[in-house]
Amino acid sequence: MITCGVEKLFKDEATEEKGERARMASFVGAMAIADLVKTTLGPKGMDKILQSTGRGHSVTVTNDGATILKSLHIDNPAAKVLIDISKVQDDEVGDGTTSVVVLAGELLREAEKLVGSKIHPMTIISGYRMAADCARRALLDRVKDNKDDAEKFRSDLMRIAMTTLSSKILSQDKEHFAKLAVDAVMRLKGSTNLESIQIIKKAGGSLKDSFLDEGFILDKKIGLGQPKRIENANILVANTAMDTDKVKIYGARVRVDSMAKVAQIEGAEKEKMREKVQKIIGHGINCFVNRQLIYNFPEELFADAGILAIEHADFDGIERLALVTGGEIASTFDNPESVKLGHCKLIEEIMIGEDKLIHFSGVEMGQACTIVLRGASFHVLDEAERSLHDALCVLSQTVNDSRVLLGGGWPEMVMAKAVDELARKTPGKKSHAIEAFSRALIAIPTTIADNAGLDSAELVAQLRAEHHKEHSNAGIDVIIGSVGDMSELGISEAFKVKQAVLLSATEAAEMILRVDEIITCAPRRREDRM
Amino acid sequence: MALAFDEYGRPFIILREQESKSRLRGLDAQKANIAAGVAVSRILRTSLGPKGMDKMLQSPDGDITITNDGATILEQMDVDNQIGKLMVELSRSQDYEIGDGTTGVVVLAGALLQQSEKLLERGIHPIRVAEGFEISSRIAVDHLEKIAHKFDFSATNIEPLVQTCMTTLSSKIVNRCKRSLAEIAVKSVMAVADLERKDVNLDLIKVEGKVGGKLEDTELIYGIVVDKDMSHPQMPKQIEDAKIAILTCPFEPPKPKTKHKVDIDTVEKFQTLRKQEQKYFDDMVQRCKDVGATLVICQWGFDDEANHLLMHRNLPAVRWVGGVELELIAIATGGRIVPRFQELTPEKLGKAGLVREKAFGTTKDRMLYIEHCANSKAVTVFIRGGNKMMIEETKRSIHDALCVARNLIRNNSIVYGGGAAEISCSIAVEAAADKYPGVEQYAIRAFADALDSVPMALAENSGLQPIETLSAVKAQQIKENNHCCGIDCNDTGTNNMREQNVFETLIGKQQQILLATQVVKMILKIDDVISPSDY
């Protein structure tokens, strides 16, 4: 197989692909992935249905690149690289997960042609590197930064949110949701910690009924017989066992020899719990939220004392609540004077749809908030959550790095122009690669136009002519189907997202190009677990 | 074959169940072995040099590795052939010993094997070939010593070190920012190096990676980065002038190792036990507080109650920190690892100027930076990159660069890279060959030819005409008596490696030649391969 004389260098089933074949395999794999997600790009992109192979065959409808790619089972190694960059893009900036894959795919498609015309991959790589660097500088030249002007900055954020959302299921109500997202992110005051924005999904109603709540909503029920409405609440947030407070010292066990003793011990246990509850009440609170279960007995005690006790609020729940109300999460209750309690103006039970939720309003710290999503079905809600999450991510990143670009294919055209100019100046074979880079960049507005059912060739040609003038703001207006002024239309994108797309796509393309041999090990045998 | 006859003509069996074993003997065995060795080296040949290509490896679990590090490729290649495994071992030992040149050593061994095959065909006995190789390897190593160049560096002048590390990095995917990475590698080695003893403990350099960001964001941190966060969400995220208690005991109720039972049979016992338990937690936290610690780093977990008490007493804490990291923290901060609360004393606390928690990206990834430590002899190289494979490859490249820098500190002799050293050795060996009267002469010449194959592969990978380039460079070396001439891989217009600043370490090169010769000798000595045949 490899050389005559050696029959078996590798283990059974391990395969080796060399040179052209290896390159072919990785190009084909990467392009297949890029083509797969290509149709979801842009405001008129289509969705995909993903059916899981797991139990229940649950169905997801999405046009989020990262979500689609995450659920694919891929065997092609190069394709896996692309999936990985999309995942990283999602973790790092949250949006642009489709663009990064499409751009990497286009770069490889162009590279394939170049390799076909006998240009060495290493030459292509060095050309791509120069081009990527030049493109990045071109973008840097044209960024706008409105950090100092709060009013303008906010409108920038609104525009970015709307641009991000316009390619998602929420596009119908993008203004509404963009406002929600911007409000939520502005409350974070610069932190990128999206945990303090809680998203609650409740089926029913329409997407328009979704709202942002300044307070905090806990998806839990109030214990029986306890007040349903508390004004000026003092809240103790706790993480403690309220079922049976076990003796934790290892090896301790109860051993008794008569029924009477059992009763005594039980009494002592009860007494211990009562004491604990008394201590908690001693904090002067009227609301107690615990991460763990609260058994009936302590619950009854709380009810007697007129205290609202909420059990089983999970980790996120108490962390957020602690953040919102400004209290600390307590696990011991011996010195009530030094435990910081949380405060809020009003706790009440509210109804959303058919479910009862607990609503904390008038909280001290304004950082956290809750977005309640309403929608016709779970699929819609899930997709809405993903879209909103994307928007929130982008916004929170933009708050930190406030540089903004125009959208609608504008950045790609700007980069393509700069890269083209570089290609003309560069001597040697590299210039072919640089030219190819600019073609790959233009493929993105082309795809956007194609997906919108427009005449892409015509539009892109117009766009290119438009960009030949200095400082043009032209981009594709998908709604009308013509070239339009992006700054007038208010289509903006975050610089950070574009930069990440550019850099990781180039990096991935480079990585795949450098490969000249693929060695696949024999798949590990799985024992039948029957 | 395995049937022999005793003096009475009766057959007896040497090998049991010989039908179920396949067997190769004599020249066939050597040829098969050589072919296998050459096949392995051929895979690596294209990865050599700054224009070398990468290999994509898919593991049995479907994970992808993309690399051009010889040792990594071979290790993950799932080789089944025995000789193939020998080559894998060869590359690995170069990796352990030197850390760089893992591809070159395999390519050299492959070339030697190829040459020896020709000699065997001419009927020269394998042992004679092996001996010839041995002699020539000695000549080559001595010659390297002669042409080696001592160079000076000091804590302030690290430029030569950086240049050498750049040579190593230029063959990797990270060559885009080789300058900054080389600087990071050298600075980190210098930070932990013991210049007087000429030794570097690479364990003190931690290489940590996190996906996201770009390669240019890779930084060197004079301190430790731990992939952990504070145990309680409300603990302070930044501590200045931290006094760190480093504990290996959990904030949990005691668990004596001997088997025991505590029986509760009366109400009183129940209550005393309860009180003790409360007191126990309180004591633990109080003790930490009493010795003046402002940060607790613990190898084990915390009980909820203890966690709250820590929080309550304003004592930030980190839990589940791994053993290795704990040691590094102890070294860096000058603290002592304390196994029991009772032994906690103020002297055993570590000190750090700044401890902070840093969040990354949109997920809730947080890492803990411990900086400005009392004893800065532990550093962290923190790598960022576009994807997982990139990070892994960068880690490997940084490892290579670190090893090179360490080797230079140990022994500051260098030879010139780009194949210059090999060509020079080849000329020396060739010249020495004529002095040997025996059959070894042929083997020595073959060795010289094999040495040429490294620059040849370099030229091939860089898209140059291999034979033309090599002969031109060789002629130049002899004419000008200048051992700095090598292959101009980067098309810079000069093939003087001194001007291009392409250096390699002397011990690395020597080791390559010695290891390759040893393995080839071993392979040549095998004349019988017995393996259980497939059923």
PDB file of N, CA and C in Angstrom, chain B residues 124-198:
ATOM      1  N   ILE B 124      27.594  -6.249   1.315  1.00  0.00           N
ATOM      2  CA  ILE B 124      28.382  -5.900   2.497  1.00  0.00           C
ATOM      3  C   ILE B 124      27.622  -6.370   3.732  1.00  0.00           C
ATOM      4  N   HIS B 125      28.340  -6.928   4.655  1.00  0.00           N
ATOM      5  CA  HIS B 125      27.665  -7.482   5.822  1.00  0.00           C
ATOM      6  C   HIS B 125      27.068  -6.371   6.690  1.00  0.00           C
ATOM      7  N   PRO B 126      25.867  -6.580   7.160  1.00  0.00           N
ATOM      8  CA  PRO B 126      25.196  -5.522   7.934  1.00  0.00           C
ATOM      9  C   PRO B 126      26.011  -5.000   9.097  1.00  0.00           C
ATOM     10  N   ILE B 127      26.739  -5.896   9.754  1.00  0.00           N
ATOM     11  CA  ILE B 127      27.491  -5.446  10.918  1.00  0.00           C
ATOM     12  C   ILE B 127      28.591  -4.472  10.490  1.00  0.00           C
ATOM     13  N   ARG B 128      29.183  -4.754   9.339  1.00  0.00           N
ATOM     14  CA  ARG B 128      30.218  -3.847   8.847  1.00  0.00           C
ATOM     15  C   ARG B 128      29.616  -2.484   8.534  1.00  0.00           C
ATOM     16  N   VAL B 129      28.435  -2.526   7.954  1.00  0.00           N
ATOM     17  CA  VAL B 129      27.743  -1.261   7.660  1.00  0.00           C
ATOM     18  C   VAL B 129      27.507  -0.505   8.960  1.00  0.00           C
ATOM     19  N   ALA B 130      27.007  -1.247   9.953  1.00  0.00           N
ATOM     20  CA  ALA B 130      26.700  -0.606  11.230  1.00  0.00           C
ATOM     21  C   ALA B 130      27.954   0.005  11.829  1.00  0.00           C
ATOM     22  N   GLU B 131      29.046  -0.725  11.733  1.00  0.00           N
ATOM     23  CA  GLU B 131      30.285  -0.193  12.303  1.00  0.00           C
ATOM     24  C   GLU B 131      30.731   1.065  11.570  1.00  0.00           C
ATOM     25  N   GLY B 132      30.621   1.004  10.239  1.00  0.00           N
ATOM     26  CA  GLY B 132      30.969   2.182   9.445  1.00  0.00           C
ATOM     27  C   GLY B 132      30.158   3.393   9.866  1.00  0.00           C
ATOM     28  N   PHE B 133      28.872   3.160  10.083  1.00  0.00           N
ATOM     29  CA  PHE B 133      28.010   4.266  10.512  1.00  0.00           C
ATOM     30  C   PHE B 133      28.462   4.811  11.856  1.00  0.00           C
ATOM     31  N   GLU B 134      28.833   3.872  12.722  1.00  0.00           N
ATOM     32  CA  GLU B 134      29.259   4.272  14.067  1.00  0.00           C
ATOM     33  C   GLU B 134      30.478   5.192  13.979  1.00  0.00           C
ATOM     34  N   ILE B 135      31.449   4.766  13.153  1.00  0.00           N
ATOM     35  CA  ILE B 135      32.678   5.567  13.005  1.00  0.00           C
ATOM     36  C   ILE B 135      32.318   6.943  12.476  1.00  0.00           C
ATOM     37  N   SER B 136      31.474   6.947  11.432  1.00  0.00           N
ATOM     38  CA  SER B 136      31.192   8.233  10.815  1.00  0.00           C
ATOM     39  C   SER B 136      30.390   9.135  11.750  1.00  0.00           C
ATOM     40  N   SER B 137      29.521   8.537  12.567  1.00  0.00           N
ATOM     41  CA  SER B 137      28.757   9.390  13.469  1.00  0.00           C
ATOM     42  C   SER B 137      29.707  10.063  14.444  1.00  0.00           C
ATOM     43  N   ARG B 138      30.750   9.336  14.833  1.00  0.00           N
ATOM     44  CA  ARG B 138      31.716   9.938  15.746  1.00  0.00           C
ATOM     45  C   ARG B 138      32.443  11.100  15.058  1.00  0.00           C
ATOM     46  N   ILE B 139      32.807  10.853  13.782  1.00  0.00           N
ATOM     47  CA  ILE B 139      33.491  11.920  13.044  1.00  0.00           C
ATOM     48  C   ILE B 139      32.582  13.146  12.969  1.00  0.00           C
ATOM     49  N   ALA B 140      31.315  12.893  12.650  1.00  0.00           N
ATOM     50  CA  ALA B 140      30.385  14.004  12.475  1.00  0.00           C
ATOM     51  C   ALA B 140      30.228  14.790  13.768  1.00  0.00           C
ATOM     52  N   VAL B 141      30.089  14.050  14.882  1.00  0.00           N
ATOM     53  CA  VAL B 141      29.872  14.728  16.152  1.00  0.00           C
ATOM     54  C   VAL B 141      31.091  15.567  16.534  1.00  0.00           C
ATOM     55  N   ASP B 142      32.279  14.981  16.275  1.00  0.00           N
ATOM     56  CA  ASP B 142      33.502  15.746  16.565  1.00  0.00           C
ATOM     57  C   ASP B 142      33.584  16.987  15.694  1.00  0.00           C
ATOM     58  N   HIS B 143      33.190  16.781  14.445  1.00  0.00           N
ATOM     59  CA  HIS B 143      33.256  17.911  13.527  1.00  0.00           C
ATOM     60  C   HIS B 143      32.317  19.031  13.968  1.00  0.00           C
ATOM     61  N   LEU B 144      31.131  18.622  14.427  1.00  0.00           N
ATOM     62  CA  LEU B 144      30.163  19.612  14.911  1.00  0.00           C
ATOM     63  C   LEU B 144      30.784  20.431  16.030  1.00  0.00           C
ATOM     64  N   GLU B 145      31.454  19.704  16.920  1.00  0.00           N
ATOM     65  CA  GLU B 145      32.115  20.376  18.042  1.00  0.00           C
ATOM     66  C   GLU B 145      33.062  21.454  17.523  1.00  0.00           C
ATOM     67  N   LYS B 146      33.763  21.100  16.422  1.00  0.00           N
ATOM     68  CA  LYS B 146      34.756  22.023  15.879  1.00  0.00           C
ATOM     69  C   LYS B 146      34.103  23.262  15.284  1.00  0.00           C
ATOM     70  N   ILE B 147      33.035  23.048  14.523  1.00  0.00           N
ATOM     71  CA  ILE B 147      32.439  24.201  13.858  1.00  0.00           C
ATOM     72  C   ILE B 147      31.486  24.962  14.768  1.00  0.00           C
ATOM     73  N   ALA B 148      31.234  24.400  15.942  1.00  0.00           N
ATOM     74  CA  ALA B 148      30.266  25.054  16.826  1.00  0.00           C
ATOM     75  C   ALA B 148      30.796  26.421  17.230  1.00  0.00           C
ATOM     76  N   HIS B 149      29.873  27.227  17.576  1.00  0.00           N
ATOM     77  CA  HIS B 149      30.152  28.625  17.782  1.00  0.00           C
ATOM     78  C   HIS B 149      29.643  28.956  19.171  1.00  0.00           C
ATOM     79  N   LYS B 150      30.504  29.447  20.020  1.00  0.00           N
ATOM     80  CA  LYS B 150      29.999  29.849  21.344  1.00  0.00           C
ATOM     81  C   LYS B 150      29.406  31.228  21.193  1.00  0.00           C
ATOM     82  N   PHE B 151      28.361  31.466  21.816  1.00  0.00           N
ATOM     83  CA  PHE B 151      27.871  32.834  21.745  1.00  0.00           C
ATOM     84  C   PHE B 151      27.499  33.314  23.137  1.00  0.00           C
ATOM     85  N   ASP B 152      27.540  34.595  23.287  1.00  0.00           N
ATOM     86  CA  ASP B 152      27.361  35.144  24.622  1.00  0.00           C
ATOM     87  C   ASP B 152      25.956  35.687  24.790  1.00  0.00           C
ATOM     88  N   PHE B 153      25.468  35.451  25.926  1.00  0.00           N
ATOM     89  CA  PHE B 153      24.205  36.101  26.268  1.00  0.00           C
ATOM     90  C   PHE B 153      24.242  36.312  27.770  1.00  0.00           C
ATOM     91  N   SER B 154      23.423  37.175  28.215  1.00  0.00           N
ATOM     92  CA  SER B 154      23.339  37.397  29.650  1.00  0.00           C
ATOM     93  C   SER B 154      21.891  37.724  29.952  1.00  0.00           C
ATOM     94  N   ALA B 155      21.628  37.956  31.182  1.00  0.00           N
ATOM     95  CA  ALA B 155      20.245  38.235  31.565  1.00  0.00           C
ATOM     96  C   ALA B 155      19.725  39.469  30.845  1.00  0.00           C
ATOM     97  N   THR B 156      20.628  40.356  30.487  1.00  0.00           N
ATOM     98  CA  THR B 156      20.161  41.573  29.826  1.00  0.00           C
ATOM     99  C   THR B 156      20.187  41.440  28.312  1.00  0.00           C
ATOM    100  N   ASN B 157      21.106  40.641  27.813  1.00  0.00           N
ATOM    101  CA  ASN B 157      21.206  40.507  26.367  1.00  0.00           C
ATOM    102  C   ASN B 157      20.655  39.153  25.950  1.00  0.00           C
ATOM    103  N   ILE B 158      19.380  39.130  25.652  1.00  0.00           N
ATOM    104  CA  ILE B 158      18.784  37.837  25.332  1.00  0.00           C
ATOM    105  C   ILE B 158      18.573  37.686  23.839  1.00  0.00           C
ATOM    106  N   GLU B 159      19.016  38.661  23.086  1.00  0.00           N
ATOM    107  CA  GLU B 159      18.750  38.643  21.648  1.00  0.00           C
ATOM    108  C   GLU B 159      19.204  37.340  20.963  1.00  0.00           C
ATOM    109  N   PRO B 160      20.426  36.839  21.239  1.00  0.00           N
ATOM    110  CA  PRO B 160      20.836  35.592  20.575  1.00  0.00           C
ATOM    111  C   PRO B 160      19.898  34.436  20.878  1.00  0.00           C
ATOM    112  N   LEU B 161      19.438  34.381  22.121  1.00  0.00           N
ATOM    113  CA  LEU B 161      18.508  33.307  22.487  1.00  0.00           C
ATOM    114  C   LEU B 161      17.233  33.439  21.687  1.00  0.00           C
ATOM    115  N   VAL B 162      16.744  34.664  21.580  1.00  0.00           N
ATOM    116  CA  VAL B 162      15.497  34.880  20.855  1.00  0.00           C
ATOM    117  C   VAL B 162      15.651  34.434  19.415  1.00  0.00           C
ATOM    118  N   GLN B 163      16.804  34.756  18.825  1.00  0.00           N
ATOM    119  CA  GLN B 163      17.027  34.370  17.433  1.00  0.00           C
ATOM    120  C   GLN B 163      16.961  32.855  17.260  1.00  0.00           C
ATOM    121  N   THR B 164      17.561  32.133  18.196  1.00  0.00           N
ATOM    122  CA  THR B 164      17.563  30.674  18.084  1.00  0.00           C
ATOM    123  C   THR B 164      16.152  30.117  18.232  1.00  0.00           C
ATOM    124  N   CYS B 165      15.410  30.665  19.186  1.00  0.00           N
ATOM    125  CA  CYS B 165      14.043  30.195  19.367  1.00  0.00           C
ATOM    126  C   CYS B 165      13.219  30.486  18.123  1.00  0.00           C
ATOM    127  N   MET B 166      13.526  31.604  17.471  1.00  0.00           N
ATOM    128  CA  MET B 166      12.772  31.930  16.265  1.00  0.00           C
ATOM    129  C   MET B 166      12.999  30.897  15.174  1.00  0.00           C
ATOM    130  N   THR B 167      14.222  30.363  15.108  1.00  0.00           N
ATOM    131  CA  THR B 167      14.484  29.310  14.126  1.00  0.00           C
ATOM    132  C   THR B 167      13.576  28.117  14.387  1.00  0.00           C
ATOM    133  N   THR B 168      13.456  27.759  15.649  1.00  0.00           N
ATOM    134  CA  THR B 168      12.595  26.642  15.993  1.00  0.00           C
ATOM    135  C   THR B 168      11.158  26.929  15.613  1.00  0.00           C
ATOM    136  N   LEU B 169      10.701  28.143  15.943  1.00  0.00           N
ATOM    137  CA  LEU B 169       9.290  28.447  15.743  1.00  0.00           C
ATOM    138  C   LEU B 169       8.950  28.661  14.268  1.00  0.00           C
ATOM    139  N   SER B 170       9.964  28.957  13.462  1.00  0.00           N
ATOM    140  CA  SER B 170       9.620  29.320  12.091  1.00  0.00           C
ATOM    141  C   SER B 170       9.059  28.152  11.312  1.00  0.00           C
ATOM    142  N   SER B 171       9.241  26.926  11.795  1.00  0.00           N
ATOM    143  CA  SER B 171       8.682  25.813  11.050  1.00  0.00           C
ATOM    144  C   SER B 171       7.271  25.489  11.507  1.00  0.00           C
ATOM    145  N   LYS B 172       6.767  26.213  12.471  1.00  0.00           N
ATOM    146  CA  LYS B 172       5.443  25.873  12.989  1.00  0.00           C
ATOM    147  C   LYS B 172       4.397  26.815  12.419  1.00  0.00           C
ATOM    148  N   ILE B 173       3.161  26.483  12.685  1.00  0.00           N
ATOM    149  CA  ILE B 173       2.073  27.302  12.154  1.00  0.00           C
ATOM    150  C   ILE B 173       2.084  28.685  12.801  1.00  0.00           C
ATOM    151  N   VAL B 174       2.708  28.789  13.955  1.00  0.00           N
ATOM    152  CA  VAL B 174       2.689  30.059  14.668  1.00  0.00           C
ATOM    153  C   VAL B 174       3.732  31.030  14.132  1.00  0.00           C
ATOM    154  N   ASN B 175       4.379  30.693  13.001  1.00  0.00           N
ATOM    155  CA  ASN B 175       5.480  31.552  12.573  1.00  0.00           C
ATOM    156  C   ASN B 175       5.033  32.974  12.257  1.00  0.00           C
ATOM    157  N   ARG B 176       3.693  33.182  12.199  1.00  0.00           N
ATOM    158  CA  ARG B 176       3.200  34.532  11.962  1.00  0.00           C
ATOM    159  C   ARG B 176       3.704  35.488  13.038  1.00  0.00           C
ATOM    160  N   CYS B 177       3.700  35.030  14.283  1.00  0.00           N
ATOM    161  CA  CYS B 177       4.211  35.926  15.308  1.00  0.00           C
ATOM    162  C   CYS B 177       5.322  35.235  16.067  1.00  0.00           C
ATOM    163  N   LYS B 178       6.287  34.733  15.300  1.00  0.00           N
ATOM    164  CA  LYS B 178       7.361  33.991  15.947  1.00  0.00           C
ATOM    165  C   LYS B 178       8.206  34.891  16.830  1.00  0.00           C
ATOM    166  N   ARG B 179       8.328  36.142  16.423  1.00  0.00           N
ATOM    167  CA  ARG B 179       9.159  37.053  17.198  1.00  0.00           C
ATOM    168  C   ARG B 179       8.626  37.185  18.627  1.00  0.00           C
ATOM    169  N   SER B 180       7.336  37.474  18.722  1.00  0.00           N
ATOM    170  CA  SER B 180       6.805  37.709  20.076  1.00  0.00           C
ATOM    171  C   SER B 180       6.800  36.404  20.873  1.00  0.00           C
ATOM    172  N   LEU B 181       6.481  35.294  20.208  1.00  0.00           N
ATOM    173  CA  LEU B 181       6.450  34.029  20.939  1.00  0.00           C
ATOM    174  C   LEU B 181       7.858  33.638  21.395  1.00  0.00           C
ATOM    175  N   ALA B 182       8.835  33.876  20.528  1.00  0.00           N
ATOM    176  CA  ALA B 182      10.214  33.539  20.900  1.00  0.00           C
ATOM    177  C   ALA B 182      10.635  34.377  22.099  1.00  0.00           C
ATOM    178  N   GLU B 183      10.240  35.648  22.070  1.00  0.00           N
ATOM    179  CA  GLU B 183      10.586  36.495  23.216  1.00  0.00           C
ATOM    180  C   GLU B 183       9.942  35.975  24.491  1.00  0.00           C
ATOM    181  N   ILE B 184       8.664  35.584  24.363  1.00  0.00           N
ATOM    182  CA  ILE B 184       7.969  35.056  25.536  1.00  0.00           C
ATOM    183  C   ILE B 184       8.695  33.828  26.067  1.00  0.00           C
ATOM    184  N   ALA B 185       9.059  32.930  25.132  1.00  0.00           N
ATOM    185  CA  ALA B 185       9.714  31.690  25.549  1.00  0.00           C
ATOM    186  C   ALA B 185      11.026  32.000  26.256  1.00  0.00           C
ATOM    187  N   VAL B 186      11.816  32.884  25.661  1.00  0.00           N
ATOM    188  CA  VAL B 186      13.125  33.167  26.254  1.00  0.00           C
ATOM    189  C   VAL B 186      12.958  33.866  27.603  1.00  0.00           C
ATOM    190  N   LYS B 187      12.054  34.836  27.636  1.00  0.00           N
ATOM    191  CA  LYS B 187      11.877  35.549  28.907  1.00  0.00           C
ATOM    192  C   LYS B 187      11.433  34.596  30.001  1.00  0.00           C
ATOM    193  N   SER B 188      10.544  33.669  29.647  1.00  0.00           N
ATOM    194  CA  SER B 188      10.060  32.780  30.699  1.00  0.00           C
ATOM    195  C   SER B 188      11.163  31.841  31.147  1.00  0.00           C
ATOM    196  N   VAL B 189      11.986  31.397  30.197  1.00  0.00           N
ATOM    197  CA  VAL B 189      13.094  30.523  30.606  1.00  0.00           C
ATOM    198  C   VAL B 189      14.085  31.309  31.464  1.00  0.00           C
ATOM    199  N   MET B 190      14.367  32.546  31.053  1.00  0.00           N
ATOM    200  CA  MET B 190      15.297  33.345  31.835  1.00  0.00           C
ATOM    201  C   MET B 190      14.759  33.597  33.245  1.00  0.00           C
ATOM    202  N   ALA B 191      13.431  33.711  33.331  1.00  0.00           N
ATOM    203  CA  ALA B 191      12.851  34.001  34.638  1.00  0.00           C
ATOM    204  C   ALA B 191      13.059  32.853  35.610  1.00  0.00           C
ATOM    205  N   VAL B 192      13.027  31.627  35.088  1.00  0.00           N
ATOM    206  CA  VAL B 192      13.139  30.500  36.008  1.00  0.00           C
ATOM    207  C   VAL B 192      14.541  29.890  36.010  1.00  0.00           C
ATOM    208  N   ALA B 193      15.407  30.400  35.124  1.00  0.00           N
ATOM    209  CA  ALA B 193      16.711  29.752  34.974  1.00  0.00           C
ATOM    210  C   ALA B 193      17.607  30.030  36.175  1.00  0.00           C
ATOM    211  N   ASP B 194      18.450  29.057  36.438  1.00  0.00           N
ATOM    212  CA  ASP B 194      19.475  29.218  37.452  1.00  0.00           C
ATOM    213  C   ASP B 194      20.786  29.374  36.691  1.00  0.00           C
ATOM    214  N   LEU B 195      21.175  30.625  36.419  1.00  0.00           N
ATOM    215  CA  LEU B 195      22.276  30.853  35.496  1.00  0.00           C
ATOM    216  C   LEU B 195      23.605  30.350  36.033  1.00  0.00           C
ATOM    217  N   GLU B 196      23.721  30.308  37.346  1.00  0.00           N
ATOM    218  CA  GLU B 196      24.991  29.857  37.891  1.00  0.00           C
ATOM    219  C   GLU B 196      25.183  28.365  37.730  1.00  0.00           C
ATOM    220  N   ARG B 197      24.084  27.646  38.026  1.00  0.00           N
ATOM    221  CA  ARG B 197      24.173  26.192  37.873  1.00  0.00           C
ATOM    222  C   ARG B 197      23.918  25.771  36.438  1.00  0.00           C
ATOM    223  N   LYS B 198      23.572  26.705  35.612  1.00  0.00           N
ATOM    224  CA  LYS B 198      23.228  26.454  34.221  1.00  0.00           C
ATOM    225  C   LYS B 198      22.131  25.412  34.120  1.00  0.00           C
TER     226      LYS B 198
END
